[in-house]
Short mmCIF file of N, CA, C and O in Angstrom, two decimals:
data_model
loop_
_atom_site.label_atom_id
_atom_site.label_comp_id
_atom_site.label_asym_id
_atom_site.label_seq_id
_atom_site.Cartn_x
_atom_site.Cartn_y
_atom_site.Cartn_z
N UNK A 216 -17.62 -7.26 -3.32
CA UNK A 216 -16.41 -6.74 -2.69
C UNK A 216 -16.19 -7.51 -1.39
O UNK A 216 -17.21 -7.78 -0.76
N UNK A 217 -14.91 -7.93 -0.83
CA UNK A 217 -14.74 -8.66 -0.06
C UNK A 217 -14.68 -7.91 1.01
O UNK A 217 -14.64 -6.68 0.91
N UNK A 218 -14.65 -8.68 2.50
CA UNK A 218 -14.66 -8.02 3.92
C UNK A 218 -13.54 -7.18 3.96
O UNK A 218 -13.71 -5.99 4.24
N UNK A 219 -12.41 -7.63 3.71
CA UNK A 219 -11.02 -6.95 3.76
C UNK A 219 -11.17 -5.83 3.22
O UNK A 219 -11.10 -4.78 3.86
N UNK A 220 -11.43 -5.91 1.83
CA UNK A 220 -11.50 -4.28 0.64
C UNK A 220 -11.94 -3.35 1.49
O UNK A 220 -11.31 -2.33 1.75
N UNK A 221 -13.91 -3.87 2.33
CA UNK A 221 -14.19 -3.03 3.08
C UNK A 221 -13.07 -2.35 3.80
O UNK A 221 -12.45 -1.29 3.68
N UNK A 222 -13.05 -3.68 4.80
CA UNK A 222 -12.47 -2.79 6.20
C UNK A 222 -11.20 -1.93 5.72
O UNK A 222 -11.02 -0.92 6.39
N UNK A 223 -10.08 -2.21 4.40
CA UNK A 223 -9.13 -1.07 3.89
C UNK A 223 -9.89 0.23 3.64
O UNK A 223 -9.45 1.30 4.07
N UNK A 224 -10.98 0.15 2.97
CA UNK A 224 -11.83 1.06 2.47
C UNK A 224 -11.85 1.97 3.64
O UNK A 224 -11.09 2.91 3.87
N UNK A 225 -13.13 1.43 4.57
CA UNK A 225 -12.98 2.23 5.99
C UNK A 225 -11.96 3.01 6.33
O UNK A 225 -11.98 4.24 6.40
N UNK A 226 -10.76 2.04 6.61
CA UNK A 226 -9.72 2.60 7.27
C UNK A 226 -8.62 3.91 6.52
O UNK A 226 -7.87 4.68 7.12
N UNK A 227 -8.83 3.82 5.29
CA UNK A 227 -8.19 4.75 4.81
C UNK A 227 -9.35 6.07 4.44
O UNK A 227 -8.90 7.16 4.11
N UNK A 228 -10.46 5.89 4.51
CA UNK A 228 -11.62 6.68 4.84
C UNK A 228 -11.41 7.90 5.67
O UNK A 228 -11.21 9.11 5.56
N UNK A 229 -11.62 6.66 6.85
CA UNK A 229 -11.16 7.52 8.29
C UNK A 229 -9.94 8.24 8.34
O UNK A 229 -9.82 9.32 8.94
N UNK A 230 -9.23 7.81 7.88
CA UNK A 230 -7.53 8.14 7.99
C UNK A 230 -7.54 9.69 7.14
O UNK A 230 -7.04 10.71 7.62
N UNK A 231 -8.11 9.63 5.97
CA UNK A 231 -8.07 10.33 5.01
C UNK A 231 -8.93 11.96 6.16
O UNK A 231 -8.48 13.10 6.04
N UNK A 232 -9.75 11.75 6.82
CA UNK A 232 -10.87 12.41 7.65
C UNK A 232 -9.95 12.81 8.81
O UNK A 232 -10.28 13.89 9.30
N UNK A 233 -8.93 12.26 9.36
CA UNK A 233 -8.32 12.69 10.03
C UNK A 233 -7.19 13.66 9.98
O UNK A 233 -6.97 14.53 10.82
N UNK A 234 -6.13 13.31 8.31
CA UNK A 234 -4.93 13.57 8.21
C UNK A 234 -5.21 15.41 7.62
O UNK A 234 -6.30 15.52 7.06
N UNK A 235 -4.53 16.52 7.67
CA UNK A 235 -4.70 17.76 7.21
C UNK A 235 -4.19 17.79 5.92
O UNK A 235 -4.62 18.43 4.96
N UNK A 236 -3.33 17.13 5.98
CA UNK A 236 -2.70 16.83 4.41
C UNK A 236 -2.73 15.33 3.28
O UNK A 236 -3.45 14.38 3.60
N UNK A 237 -1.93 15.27 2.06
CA UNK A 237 -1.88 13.99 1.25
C UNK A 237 -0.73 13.32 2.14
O UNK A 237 -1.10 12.49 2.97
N UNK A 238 0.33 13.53 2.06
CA UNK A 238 1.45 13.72 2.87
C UNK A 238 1.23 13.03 4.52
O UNK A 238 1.86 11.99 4.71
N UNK A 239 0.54 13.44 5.44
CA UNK A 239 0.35 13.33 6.40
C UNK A 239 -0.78 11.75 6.32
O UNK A 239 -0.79 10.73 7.01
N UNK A 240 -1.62 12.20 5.13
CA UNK A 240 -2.94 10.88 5.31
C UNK A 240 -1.48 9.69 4.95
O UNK A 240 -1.11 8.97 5.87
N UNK A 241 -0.72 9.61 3.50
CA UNK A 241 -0.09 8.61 3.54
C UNK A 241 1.07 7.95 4.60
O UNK A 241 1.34 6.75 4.50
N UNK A 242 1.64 8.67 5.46
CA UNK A 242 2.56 8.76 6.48
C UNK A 242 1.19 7.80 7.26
O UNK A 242 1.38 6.61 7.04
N UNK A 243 0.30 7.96 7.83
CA UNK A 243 -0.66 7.43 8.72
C UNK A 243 -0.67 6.54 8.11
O UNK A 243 -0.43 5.64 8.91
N UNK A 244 -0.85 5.95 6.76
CA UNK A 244 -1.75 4.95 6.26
C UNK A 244 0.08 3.43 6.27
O UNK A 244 0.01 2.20 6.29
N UNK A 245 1.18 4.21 6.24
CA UNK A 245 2.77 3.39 6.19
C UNK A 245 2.52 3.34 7.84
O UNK A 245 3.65 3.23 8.32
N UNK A 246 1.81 3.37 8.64
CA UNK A 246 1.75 2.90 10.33
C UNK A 246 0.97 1.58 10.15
O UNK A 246 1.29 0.54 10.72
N UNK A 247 0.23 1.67 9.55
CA UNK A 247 -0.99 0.26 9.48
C UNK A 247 -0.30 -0.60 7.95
O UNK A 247 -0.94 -1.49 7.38
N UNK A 248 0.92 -0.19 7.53
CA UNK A 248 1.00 -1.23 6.87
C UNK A 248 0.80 -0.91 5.08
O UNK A 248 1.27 -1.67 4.24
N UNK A 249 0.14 0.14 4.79
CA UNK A 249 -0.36 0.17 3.48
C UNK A 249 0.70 1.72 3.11
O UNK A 249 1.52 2.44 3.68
N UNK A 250 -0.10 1.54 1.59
CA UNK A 250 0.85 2.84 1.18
C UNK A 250 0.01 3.23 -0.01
O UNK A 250 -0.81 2.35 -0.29
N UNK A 251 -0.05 4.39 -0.85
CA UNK A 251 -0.78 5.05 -1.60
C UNK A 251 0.08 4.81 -2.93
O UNK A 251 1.16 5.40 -2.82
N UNK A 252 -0.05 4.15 -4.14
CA UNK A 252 0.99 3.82 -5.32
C UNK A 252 0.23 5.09 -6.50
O UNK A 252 -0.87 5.48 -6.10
N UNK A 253 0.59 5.57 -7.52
CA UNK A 253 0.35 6.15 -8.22
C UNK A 253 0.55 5.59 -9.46
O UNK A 253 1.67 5.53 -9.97
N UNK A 254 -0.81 5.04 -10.15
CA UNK A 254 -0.46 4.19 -11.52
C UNK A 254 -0.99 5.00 -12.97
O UNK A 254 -1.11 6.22 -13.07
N UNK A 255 -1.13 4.52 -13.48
CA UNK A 255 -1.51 4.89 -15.65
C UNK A 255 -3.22 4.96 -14.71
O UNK A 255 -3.83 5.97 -15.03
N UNK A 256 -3.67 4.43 -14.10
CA UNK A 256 -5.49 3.85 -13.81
C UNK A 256 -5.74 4.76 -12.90
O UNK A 256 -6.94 4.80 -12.60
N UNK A 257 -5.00 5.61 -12.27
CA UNK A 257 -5.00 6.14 -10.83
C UNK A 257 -4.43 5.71 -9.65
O UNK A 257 -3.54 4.86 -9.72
N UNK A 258 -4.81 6.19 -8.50
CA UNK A 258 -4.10 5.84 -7.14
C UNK A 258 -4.71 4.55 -6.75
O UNK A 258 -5.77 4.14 -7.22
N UNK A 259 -4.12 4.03 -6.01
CA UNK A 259 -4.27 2.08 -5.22
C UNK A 259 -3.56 1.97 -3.92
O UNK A 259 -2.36 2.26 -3.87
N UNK A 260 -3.86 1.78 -3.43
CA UNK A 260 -3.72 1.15 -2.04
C UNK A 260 -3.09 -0.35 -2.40
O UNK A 260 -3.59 -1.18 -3.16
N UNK A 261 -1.70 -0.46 -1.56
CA UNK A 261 -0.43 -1.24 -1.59
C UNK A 261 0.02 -2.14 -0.45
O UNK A 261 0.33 -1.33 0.42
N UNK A 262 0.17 -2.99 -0.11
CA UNK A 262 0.45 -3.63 1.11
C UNK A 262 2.04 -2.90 0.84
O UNK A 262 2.40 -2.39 -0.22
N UNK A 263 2.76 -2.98 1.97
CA UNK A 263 3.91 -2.50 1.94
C UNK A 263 4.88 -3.69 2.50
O UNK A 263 6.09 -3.49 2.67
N UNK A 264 4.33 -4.78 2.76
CA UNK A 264 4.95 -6.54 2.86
C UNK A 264 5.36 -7.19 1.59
O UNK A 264 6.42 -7.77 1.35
N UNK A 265 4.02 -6.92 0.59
CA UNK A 265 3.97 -7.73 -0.33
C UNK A 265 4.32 -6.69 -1.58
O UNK A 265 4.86 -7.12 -2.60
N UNK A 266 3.94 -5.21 -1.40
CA UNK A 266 4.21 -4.43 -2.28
C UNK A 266 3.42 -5.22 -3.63
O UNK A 266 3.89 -5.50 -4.73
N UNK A 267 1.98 -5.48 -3.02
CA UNK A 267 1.24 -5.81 -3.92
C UNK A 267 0.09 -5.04 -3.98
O UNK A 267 -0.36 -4.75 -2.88
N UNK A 268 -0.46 -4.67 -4.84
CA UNK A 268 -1.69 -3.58 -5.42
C UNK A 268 -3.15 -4.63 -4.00
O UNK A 268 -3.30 -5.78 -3.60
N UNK A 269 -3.72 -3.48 -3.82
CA UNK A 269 -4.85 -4.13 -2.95
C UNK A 269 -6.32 -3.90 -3.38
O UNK A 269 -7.26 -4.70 -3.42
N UNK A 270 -6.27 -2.81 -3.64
CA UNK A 270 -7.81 -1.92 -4.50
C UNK A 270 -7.79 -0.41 -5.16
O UNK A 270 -7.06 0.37 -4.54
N UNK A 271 -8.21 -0.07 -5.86
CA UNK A 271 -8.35 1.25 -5.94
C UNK A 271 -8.42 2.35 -4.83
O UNK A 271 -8.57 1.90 -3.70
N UNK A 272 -8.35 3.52 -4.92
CA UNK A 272 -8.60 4.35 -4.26
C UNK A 272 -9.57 5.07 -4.93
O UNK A 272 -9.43 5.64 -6.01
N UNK A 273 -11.02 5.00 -3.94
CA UNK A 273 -11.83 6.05 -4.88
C UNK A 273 -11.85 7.06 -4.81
O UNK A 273 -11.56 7.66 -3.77
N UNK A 274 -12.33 7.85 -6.30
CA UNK A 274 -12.11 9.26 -6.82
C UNK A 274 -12.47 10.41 -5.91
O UNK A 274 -11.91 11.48 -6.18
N UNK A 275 -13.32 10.39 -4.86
CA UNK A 275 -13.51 11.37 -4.19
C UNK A 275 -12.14 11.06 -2.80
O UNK A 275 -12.04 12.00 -2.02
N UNK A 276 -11.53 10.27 -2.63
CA UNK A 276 -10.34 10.34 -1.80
C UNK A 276 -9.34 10.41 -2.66
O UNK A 276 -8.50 11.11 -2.11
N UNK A 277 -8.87 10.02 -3.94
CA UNK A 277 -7.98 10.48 -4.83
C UNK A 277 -7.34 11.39 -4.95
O UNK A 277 -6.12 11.41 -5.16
N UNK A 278 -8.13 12.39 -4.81
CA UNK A 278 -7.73 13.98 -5.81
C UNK A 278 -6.83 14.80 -4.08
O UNK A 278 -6.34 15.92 -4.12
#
């Protein structure tokens, strides 16, 4: 896994640890740039420049 994946990983981690809601974590996560997509595979993390898929979102931040 590359440095980047990490540090997205982290950051939507934290974000997720901070926000009270889904709603509120994704609103935080469209400040830094990213966005939460909903696919057939599950949820992914999105640049919102490129509106290109970045990594999964794992299952225990998913739900």
């Amino acid at each position: 896994m590359s440095n980047d994946i990490k540090d997205i990983l982290t950051l939507i981690t934290r974000e997720r640890g901070l926000a009270v809601s889904d709603r509120e974590w994704q609103h935080r996560l469209r400040g830094y740039g990213y966005a939460i997509r909903d696919t057939d595979e599950g949820r992914v993390i999105t640049s919102l420049l490129r509106n290109a898929p970045l990594c999964a979102i794992p299952a225990e931040l998913a739900a």
